[in-house]
């Protein structure tokens, strides 16, 4: 806490080097946000068609039931839609950081800069939560795989 107070009491300034770094970062953030929006849209399209495609393939197989095929396809669609929603939200936060930071640098508006950094903070928070959930799923899958191997013997 003492270090934060020292930083604030020194009245940090954005010098020309930090300004150039922030300007370039904002440009790339906008670009990555737009690309993320496109990828999110493509994931939604894939979600719709992958579920249908998987369902048709499984129904054509003589070893699978129609109910199982529909359930598997529905699960796949839901997973892809969840991934698309997370990707969209992350892209939105990155895009907001880029646009708000660029606007702040052009207009020297402290509130826009604060809002831009707020979006960046939120993006890293969501990224951290997604990573924790992902690692948890991997851990559960590994434990399940080890348990399956142990019970097969």
PDB file of N, CA, C and O in Angstrom, residues 8 21 62 144 146:
ATOM      1  N   UNK A   8       1.374   7.797  -6.359  1.00  0.00           N
ATOM      2  CA  UNK A   8       0.373   8.843  -6.530  1.00  0.00           C
ATOM      3  C   UNK A   8       0.890  10.198  -6.069  1.00  0.00           C
ATOM      4  O   UNK A   8       0.541  11.226  -6.635  1.00  0.00           O
ATOM      5  N   UNK A  21       3.711   4.573 -26.803  1.00  0.00           N
ATOM      6  CA  UNK A  21       3.374   3.178 -26.500  1.00  0.00           C
ATOM      7  C   UNK A  21       1.867   2.993 -26.350  1.00  0.00           C
ATOM      8  O   UNK A  21       1.296   2.025 -26.868  1.00  0.00           O
ATOM      9  N   UNK A  62     -24.761 -46.759 -38.089  1.00  0.00           N
ATOM     10  CA  UNK A  62     -25.635 -47.815 -37.576  1.00  0.00           C
ATOM     11  C   UNK A  62     -25.400 -48.109 -36.092  1.00  0.00           C
ATOM     12  O   UNK A  62     -26.200 -48.785 -35.469  1.00  0.00           O
ATOM     13  N   UNK A 144     -10.462 -37.757 -14.138  1.00  0.00           N
ATOM     14  CA  UNK A 144     -11.406 -38.711 -14.723  1.00  0.00           C
ATOM     15  C   UNK A 144     -10.711 -39.728 -15.599  1.00  0.00           C
ATOM     16  O   UNK A 144     -11.047 -40.914 -15.590  1.00  0.00           O
ATOM     17  N   UNK A 146      -7.533 -40.709 -15.349  1.00  0.00           N
ATOM     18  CA  UNK A 146      -6.780 -41.620 -14.471  1.00  0.00           C
ATOM     19  C   UNK A 146      -7.700 -42.595 -13.765  1.00  0.00           C
ATOM     20  O   UNK A 146      -7.363 -43.782 -13.602  1.00  0.00           O
TER      21      UNK A 146
END
